[in-house]
Each structure stands twice: as structure tokens, then as C-alpha cells.
Amino acid sequence: MLGNCLAVIILAIVAIGGLTWAVMALRRSLARERRLARIDDLTGVRNARAFREAAGAEIERARRYQHPFSVAVVDLGSRVGDDLVRSAAAALRNALRATDLVARLGRDEFIALLPETSAASARIVLEKLQSGLAELRTNDGKIAAPSIGGVTFLNPPRAVEEVVRATDERIAEAKSTGMPSHVTWGATRPPPAGERGGGGGRG
């Protein structure tokens, strides 16, 4: 009788241990899937979903602590190959801080979230990006001509969509001028023309 009880107890302990292991393995697997769901397969940087989540969190932080943040965007142009896209991602990572988040928004567009970054510092970042991307070449050996833009939010925008819309405007301007385009943006109104500028120095 006692032997049977011990056997049952041992089997129960083994079963509980196996169940615990299975639950932990499932949690690890789910965490890995969540992580992979936010990583771009080609470049290894974050994807659009990850950027939107991080930008939403940064908007809330800026609203709470009243600090500025900036966003930089790079458009590689049309008909870019995988090698150019990977090289651009590596150049972006090298030019930015570990605390900055680089994400790929589409086939040929990257965006970087720069927490607690002022307008002066953002313009320095744009200069670094311009320098870091200067040697990129297309598949036929031609020098790539990426368009670079940046926006500094002195006050938090209402939503991530406003961040993306503001960076789209900077890329449009950068394409028309051939130079990096930066703007200091307020939450309630677009900036006057006098606040717009290209890649200036820290000041």
C-alpha cells in the first residue's frame, strides 16, 4: 500500500515537472515569436509595427516629462536591391546611438526614433546619416542618392500618424532640394518657414 502511494507521488511530481517545463518552453516560444514579429527579415532592424509601438510609447513619455524627441527618415529611392537595403540598415545602425530605434517602413524607406533629441542634435544626426550613406551604390554601380529628412517634436504630437505624416513631408522636400530637410514641429500648428532648415551644426 505504501509503495503504491509513493509510486503515485513520484509520478505526480514527474508530471508536474514535465508540465512546468512545457509551460516555460511555451512562454519562451511565444516571446521569440513576438520578438520576430517586430524584426525585419532582410535587415535585422525593427519593422513598421515595432516603430509604431515605440513611437507611441515615446509620445506618451514626451507628454509626461515634457522633453523633445526627434525622428529621422531615409528614402533610398526606387528599384533598390537587397544588398543596398542591407547596407543602408548597417549604415544607419552605425550612425545612431544604441538608444535610438531604427526600423524599416517599406521596401526602400527607413525611419529612426531618437528619444530626448533636440533640434540641434537632430541636425547633427542628419549630417551623420548623409555621410554614412554617401558611399552606398545601386546594383549597377551607381552612387545611390538617398533622401534624408528629420522632424523634432518640441511638444508631443497627438498620434503616431502625425509623426509619419511629418516625415513624409520632409522626404518630399529633400527630394525636391537634394539636401537633408529638417523641421521643428509643434503639436498644434506646423512651423513657420523661418524655423525650417537643413543639416546645421550643434548649437
Short mmCIF file of C-alpha atoms in Angstrom, two decimals:
data_model
loop_
_atom_site.label_atom_id
_atom_site.label_comp_id
_atom_site.label_asym_id
_atom_site.label_seq_id
_atom_site.Cartn_x
_atom_site.Cartn_y
_atom_site.Cartn_z
CA MET A 1 0.00 0.00 0.00
CA LEU A 2 2.75 2.43 1.00
CA GLY A 3 4.69 1.51 -2.12
CA ASN A 4 1.72 2.29 -4.30
CA CYS A 5 1.32 5.72 -2.66
CA LEU A 6 4.97 6.50 -3.19
CA ALA A 7 4.72 5.50 -6.82
CA VAL A 8 1.71 7.77 -7.30
CA ILE A 9 3.51 10.66 -5.60
CA ILE A 10 6.60 10.18 -7.76
CA LEU A 11 4.50 10.04 -10.91
CA ALA A 12 2.69 13.22 -9.85
CA ILE A 13 5.98 15.04 -9.22
CA VAL A 14 7.30 13.93 -12.61
CA ALA A 15 4.09 15.04 -14.29
CA ILE A 16 4.17 18.44 -12.58
CA GLY A 17 7.81 18.87 -13.55
CA GLY A 18 7.03 18.00 -17.15
CA LEU A 19 4.09 20.39 -17.19
CA THR A 20 6.22 23.18 -15.74
CA TRP A 21 8.88 22.60 -18.38
CA ALA A 22 6.25 22.63 -21.13
CA VAL A 23 4.76 25.91 -19.87
CA MET A 24 8.20 27.54 -19.69
CA ALA A 25 9.04 26.31 -23.20
CA LEU A 26 5.74 27.68 -24.49
CA ARG A 27 6.45 31.05 -22.89
CA ARG A 28 9.91 31.16 -24.47
CA SER A 29 8.45 30.25 -27.83
CA LEU A 30 5.77 32.94 -27.59
CA ALA A 31 8.36 35.53 -26.56
CA ARG A 32 10.52 34.55 -29.53
CA GLU A 33 7.54 34.81 -31.90
CA ARG A 34 6.66 38.24 -30.54
CA ARG A 35 10.26 39.34 -30.97
CA LEU A 36 10.48 38.01 -34.54
CA ALA A 37 7.18 39.67 -35.40
CA ARG A 38 8.86 43.03 -34.79
CA ILE A 39 12.08 42.38 -36.74
CA ASP A 40 12.57 42.94 -40.46
CA ASP A 41 13.75 39.68 -42.03
CA LEU A 42 16.05 41.23 -44.63
CA THR A 43 17.93 43.76 -42.50
CA GLY A 44 17.57 42.65 -38.89
CA VAL A 45 16.34 46.09 -37.81
CA ARG A 46 12.87 46.69 -36.40
CA ASN A 47 9.83 46.72 -38.64
CA ALA A 48 6.97 49.19 -39.03
CA ARG A 49 4.95 47.56 -36.26
CA ALA A 50 7.83 47.89 -33.81
CA PHE A 51 8.37 51.51 -34.78
CA ARG A 52 4.73 52.41 -34.24
CA GLU A 53 4.75 50.79 -30.81
CA ALA A 54 7.97 52.55 -29.80
CA ALA A 55 6.83 55.90 -31.21
CA GLY A 56 3.55 55.64 -29.34
CA ALA A 57 5.43 54.98 -26.11
CA GLU A 58 7.79 57.91 -26.79
CA ILE A 59 4.85 60.25 -27.41
CA GLU A 60 3.47 59.28 -24.00
CA ARG A 61 6.89 59.81 -22.36
CA ALA A 62 7.24 63.21 -24.01
CA ARG A 63 3.76 64.15 -22.85
CA ARG A 64 4.54 63.09 -19.29
CA TYR A 65 8.05 64.50 -18.93
CA GLN A 66 7.85 67.43 -21.35
CA HIS A 67 11.00 66.63 -23.30
CA PRO A 68 11.52 66.85 -27.07
CA PHE A 69 12.20 63.92 -29.32
CA SER A 70 13.15 63.63 -32.96
CA VAL A 71 12.62 61.30 -35.88
CA ALA A 72 14.90 60.81 -38.88
CA VAL A 73 13.77 59.20 -42.13
CA VAL A 74 15.69 57.89 -45.14
CA ASP A 75 14.23 57.12 -48.55
CA LEU A 76 16.62 55.10 -50.73
CA GLY A 77 14.71 55.72 -53.95
CA SER A 78 13.10 53.27 -56.35
CA ARG A 79 14.44 49.97 -57.71
CA VAL A 80 16.84 49.27 -54.89
CA GLY A 81 18.28 45.80 -54.43
CA ASP A 82 18.56 43.73 -51.28
CA ASP A 83 22.28 44.45 -50.89
CA LEU A 84 21.68 48.20 -50.91
CA VAL A 85 18.87 47.86 -48.38
CA ARG A 86 21.06 45.79 -46.05
CA SER A 87 23.97 48.21 -46.43
CA ALA A 88 21.71 51.15 -45.63
CA ALA A 89 20.43 49.43 -42.49
CA ALA A 90 24.00 48.80 -41.33
CA ALA A 91 24.98 52.41 -42.02
CA LEU A 92 22.01 53.66 -40.04
CA ARG A 93 22.87 51.48 -37.06
CA ASN A 94 26.48 52.69 -37.15
CA ALA A 95 25.47 56.35 -37.28
CA LEU A 96 22.97 56.24 -34.41
CA ARG A 97 23.08 55.66 -30.67
CA ALA A 98 22.26 52.36 -29.06
CA THR A 99 19.20 54.02 -27.51
CA ASP A 100 17.84 55.06 -30.93
CA LEU A 101 15.47 52.72 -32.72
CA VAL A 102 15.96 52.01 -36.43
CA ALA A 103 13.08 50.49 -38.37
CA ARG A 104 12.32 49.62 -41.97
CA LEU A 105 8.98 51.04 -43.02
CA GLY A 106 8.83 49.73 -46.56
CA ARG A 107 10.92 48.38 -49.39
CA ASP A 108 13.11 51.45 -49.65
CA GLU A 109 12.39 53.52 -46.54
CA PHE A 110 13.86 53.56 -43.05
CA ILE A 111 12.87 55.58 -40.02
CA ALA A 112 14.74 56.19 -36.76
CA LEU A 113 13.24 57.23 -33.44
CA LEU A 114 15.61 59.50 -31.48
CA PRO A 115 14.44 59.83 -27.87
CA GLU A 116 15.18 63.05 -25.98
CA THR A 117 16.86 64.62 -29.01
CA SER A 118 16.77 68.38 -29.58
CA ALA A 119 16.60 70.14 -32.94
CA ALA A 120 20.32 70.94 -32.89
CA SER A 121 21.23 67.34 -32.12
CA ALA A 122 18.80 66.07 -34.76
CA ARG A 123 20.51 68.16 -37.42
CA ILE A 124 23.84 66.62 -36.42
CA VAL A 125 22.24 63.18 -36.80
CA LEU A 126 21.09 64.08 -40.32
CA GLU A 127 24.66 65.11 -41.19
CA LYS A 128 25.96 61.78 -39.86
CA LEU A 129 23.36 59.90 -41.87
CA GLN A 130 24.23 61.84 -45.01
CA SER A 131 27.91 60.99 -44.51
CA GLY A 132 27.26 57.36 -43.60
CA LEU A 133 25.03 56.76 -46.62
CA ALA A 134 27.22 58.66 -49.10
CA GLU A 135 29.07 55.57 -50.36
CA LEU A 136 26.02 53.41 -50.99
CA ARG A 137 25.80 52.08 -54.54
CA THR A 138 22.99 50.57 -56.55
CA ASN A 139 23.26 47.16 -58.23
CA ASP A 140 24.61 48.74 -61.42
CA GLY A 141 27.40 50.50 -59.52
CA LYS A 142 25.92 53.97 -59.48
CA ILE A 143 26.10 56.12 -56.36
CA ALA A 144 22.78 55.93 -54.53
CA ALA A 145 21.15 59.25 -53.72
CA PRO A 146 19.00 58.68 -50.62
CA SER A 147 16.69 61.44 -49.46
CA ILE A 148 17.03 62.28 -45.76
CA GLY A 149 14.66 64.17 -43.50
CA GLY A 150 14.09 64.82 -39.84
CA VAL A 151 11.50 66.25 -37.51
CA THR A 152 11.98 67.46 -33.93
CA PHE A 153 8.85 67.48 -31.81
CA LEU A 154 9.10 70.14 -29.12
CA ASN A 155 5.64 69.11 -27.98
CA PRO A 156 4.25 65.61 -28.39
CA PRO A 157 2.04 65.03 -31.44
CA ARG A 158 -1.39 63.57 -30.93
CA ALA A 159 -0.66 60.25 -32.62
CA VAL A 160 1.99 58.23 -34.45
CA GLU A 161 0.24 59.02 -37.74
CA GLU A 162 1.24 62.67 -37.30
CA VAL A 163 4.87 61.60 -36.90
CA VAL A 164 4.77 59.59 -40.13
CA ARG A 165 2.97 62.37 -42.00
CA ALA A 166 5.53 64.95 -40.86
CA THR A 167 8.43 62.77 -42.02
CA ASP A 168 6.74 62.16 -45.39
CA GLU A 169 6.70 65.92 -45.89
CA ARG A 170 10.41 66.14 -45.10
CA ILE A 171 11.24 63.44 -47.63
CA ALA A 172 9.22 65.25 -50.28
CA GLU A 173 11.20 68.42 -49.58
CA ALA A 174 14.52 66.58 -49.51
CA LYS A 175 13.78 65.05 -52.90
CA SER A 176 12.97 68.45 -54.36
CA THR A 177 16.10 70.17 -52.98
CA GLY A 178 18.60 67.30 -52.96
CA MET A 179 19.54 68.20 -49.37
CA PRO A 180 18.52 66.84 -45.96
CA SER A 181 15.37 68.55 -44.69
CA HIS A 182 14.73 69.21 -41.02
CA VAL A 183 11.84 70.93 -39.31
CA THR A 184 10.97 71.81 -35.71
CA TRP A 185 7.36 70.89 -35.19
CA GLY A 186 4.76 71.95 -32.65
CA ALA A 187 1.81 69.84 -31.63
CA THR A 188 -0.87 72.36 -32.56
CA ARG A 189 0.45 74.01 -35.71
CA PRO A 190 3.00 73.45 -38.48
CA PRO A 191 6.17 75.55 -38.09
CA PRO A 192 6.60 78.90 -39.84
CA ALA A 193 9.01 78.93 -42.77
CA GLY A 194 11.72 80.61 -40.70
CA GLU A 195 12.02 77.56 -38.44
CA ARG A 196 12.87 75.20 -41.30
CA GLY A 197 16.43 74.29 -42.04
CA GLY A 198 18.84 71.79 -43.49
CA GLY A 199 21.72 69.99 -41.85
CA GLY A 200 23.19 72.57 -39.49
CA GLY A 201 25.63 72.04 -36.65
CA ARG A 202 25.05 71.61 -32.98
CA GLY A 203 24.29 74.93 -31.33
#
